[in-house]
Every structure is written in C-alpha cells, then in structure tokens.
Coordinates of C-alpha atoms in Angstrom, one line a residue:
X92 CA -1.9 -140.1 32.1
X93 CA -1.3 -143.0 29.6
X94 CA 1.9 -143.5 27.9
X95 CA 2.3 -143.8 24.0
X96 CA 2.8 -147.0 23.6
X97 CA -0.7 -147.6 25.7
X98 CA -2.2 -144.6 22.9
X99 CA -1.2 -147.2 19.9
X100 CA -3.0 -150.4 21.2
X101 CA -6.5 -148.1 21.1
X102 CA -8.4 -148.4 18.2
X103 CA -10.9 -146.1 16.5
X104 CA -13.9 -146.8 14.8
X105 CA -14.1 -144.7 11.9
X106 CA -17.5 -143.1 10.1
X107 CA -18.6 -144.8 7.7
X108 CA -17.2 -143.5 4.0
X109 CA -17.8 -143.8 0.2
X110 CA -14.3 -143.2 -0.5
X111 CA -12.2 -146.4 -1.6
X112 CA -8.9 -147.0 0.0
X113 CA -5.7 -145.9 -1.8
X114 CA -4.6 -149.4 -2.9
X115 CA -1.1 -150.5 -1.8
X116 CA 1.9 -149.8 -4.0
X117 CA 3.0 -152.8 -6.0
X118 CA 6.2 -154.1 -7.3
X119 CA 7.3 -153.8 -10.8
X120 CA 6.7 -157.5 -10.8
X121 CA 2.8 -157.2 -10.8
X122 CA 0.8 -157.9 -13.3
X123 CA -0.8 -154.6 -13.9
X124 CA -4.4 -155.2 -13.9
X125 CA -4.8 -152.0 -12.6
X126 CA -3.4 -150.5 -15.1
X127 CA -5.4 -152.6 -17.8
X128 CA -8.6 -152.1 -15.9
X129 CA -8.2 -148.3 -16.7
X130 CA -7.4 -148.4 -20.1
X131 CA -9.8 -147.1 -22.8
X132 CA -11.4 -150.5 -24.2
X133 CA -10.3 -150.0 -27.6
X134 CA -6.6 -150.5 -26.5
X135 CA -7.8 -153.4 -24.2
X136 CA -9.0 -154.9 -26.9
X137 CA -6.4 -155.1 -29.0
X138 CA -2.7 -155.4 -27.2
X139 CA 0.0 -154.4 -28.7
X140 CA 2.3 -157.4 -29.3
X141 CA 6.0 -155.9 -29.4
X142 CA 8.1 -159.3 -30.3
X143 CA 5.5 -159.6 -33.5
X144 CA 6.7 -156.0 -34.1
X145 CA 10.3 -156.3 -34.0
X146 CA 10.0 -159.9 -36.0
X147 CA 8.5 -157.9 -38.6
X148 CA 10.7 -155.1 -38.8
X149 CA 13.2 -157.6 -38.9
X150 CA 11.9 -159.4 -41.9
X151 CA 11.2 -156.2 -43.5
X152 CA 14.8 -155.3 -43.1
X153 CA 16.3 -158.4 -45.0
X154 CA 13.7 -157.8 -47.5
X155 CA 15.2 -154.3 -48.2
X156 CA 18.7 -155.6 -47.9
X157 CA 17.9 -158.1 -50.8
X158 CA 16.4 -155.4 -52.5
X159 CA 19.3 -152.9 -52.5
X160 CA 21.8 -155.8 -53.8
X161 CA 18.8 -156.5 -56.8
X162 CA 18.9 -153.0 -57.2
X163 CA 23.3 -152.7 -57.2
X164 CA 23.1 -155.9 -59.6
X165 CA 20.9 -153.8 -61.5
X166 CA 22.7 -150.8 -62.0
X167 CA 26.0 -153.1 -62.8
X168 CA 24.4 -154.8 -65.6
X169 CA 22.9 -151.3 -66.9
X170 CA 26.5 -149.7 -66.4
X171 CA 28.0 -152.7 -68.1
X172 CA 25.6 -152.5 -71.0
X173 CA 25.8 -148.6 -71.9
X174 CA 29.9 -148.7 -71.4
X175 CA 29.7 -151.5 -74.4
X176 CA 27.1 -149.7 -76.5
X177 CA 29.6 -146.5 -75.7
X178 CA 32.3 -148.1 -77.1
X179 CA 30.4 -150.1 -79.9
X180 CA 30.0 -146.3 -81.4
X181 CA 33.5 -145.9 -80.6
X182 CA 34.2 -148.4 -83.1
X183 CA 31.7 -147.4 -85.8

C-alpha cells in the first residue's frame, strides 16, 4: 500500500484539451491588460482620461463662479438704477 505523501510525487499525464487554463488571479497592482483585451474596441480606442475630466470641471466651475458675481454686479447696478429713476419720479 503506498502512503500519501508517495501518491503526491506521481504525476498524470492528462488528455490533450482545447480548453485554456483559468489564468492566475492578479493583484490590484496589475496592469489590466486582460481587462483591456476584452473591451469592445470602440472604448479601447478612445480611453477615458479622468484628471482631463476633473481639470475641466474645475475650470468650468470658476468660470461659473465668475459668472454668478457678473451676474450679482449686474443686478446691483440694475437695482441701483431703478431705485434712482423711483425716486427721480418721487421728486417730479
């Protein structure tokens, strides 16, 4: 009778298959070329470049911002001009 450990050091040859092996699990530090390989090629194509993103919603922000005082400075000077021509009439 042989013992387990005697079992392990036997190898197998196995039948001859058109199945690929499951590829090994990687780390989140890979570099995901498996998951690019897969994509669709339109989105492989063009990537999606985040930081670009964010720097323009960014920019777009401040221009808003600017906007909205413009807009404030606006309706100050508007305000400022009606109250006058209110009390112009006043006068009259």
């Amino acid at each position: 009778m042989s013992s387990p450990i005697g079992d392990r050091n036997r190898t197998q040859k196995l039948p001859e298959s058109d199945y690929k092996s499951v590829p090994e699990p990687k780390s989140k530090d890979s570099d995901n070329s498996s998951i690019d390989r897969d994509l669709p090629e339109q989105i492989r194509k063009k990537p999606i470049p985040s930081t670009s993103k964010m720097e323009e919603l960014k920019s777009l922000a401040v221009q808003m911002d600017e906007m909205k005082h413009q807009f404030a400075d606006q309706l100050r000077t508007q305000n400022e001009l009606i109250q006058n021509q209110s009390q112009e009439l006043l006068n009259l």
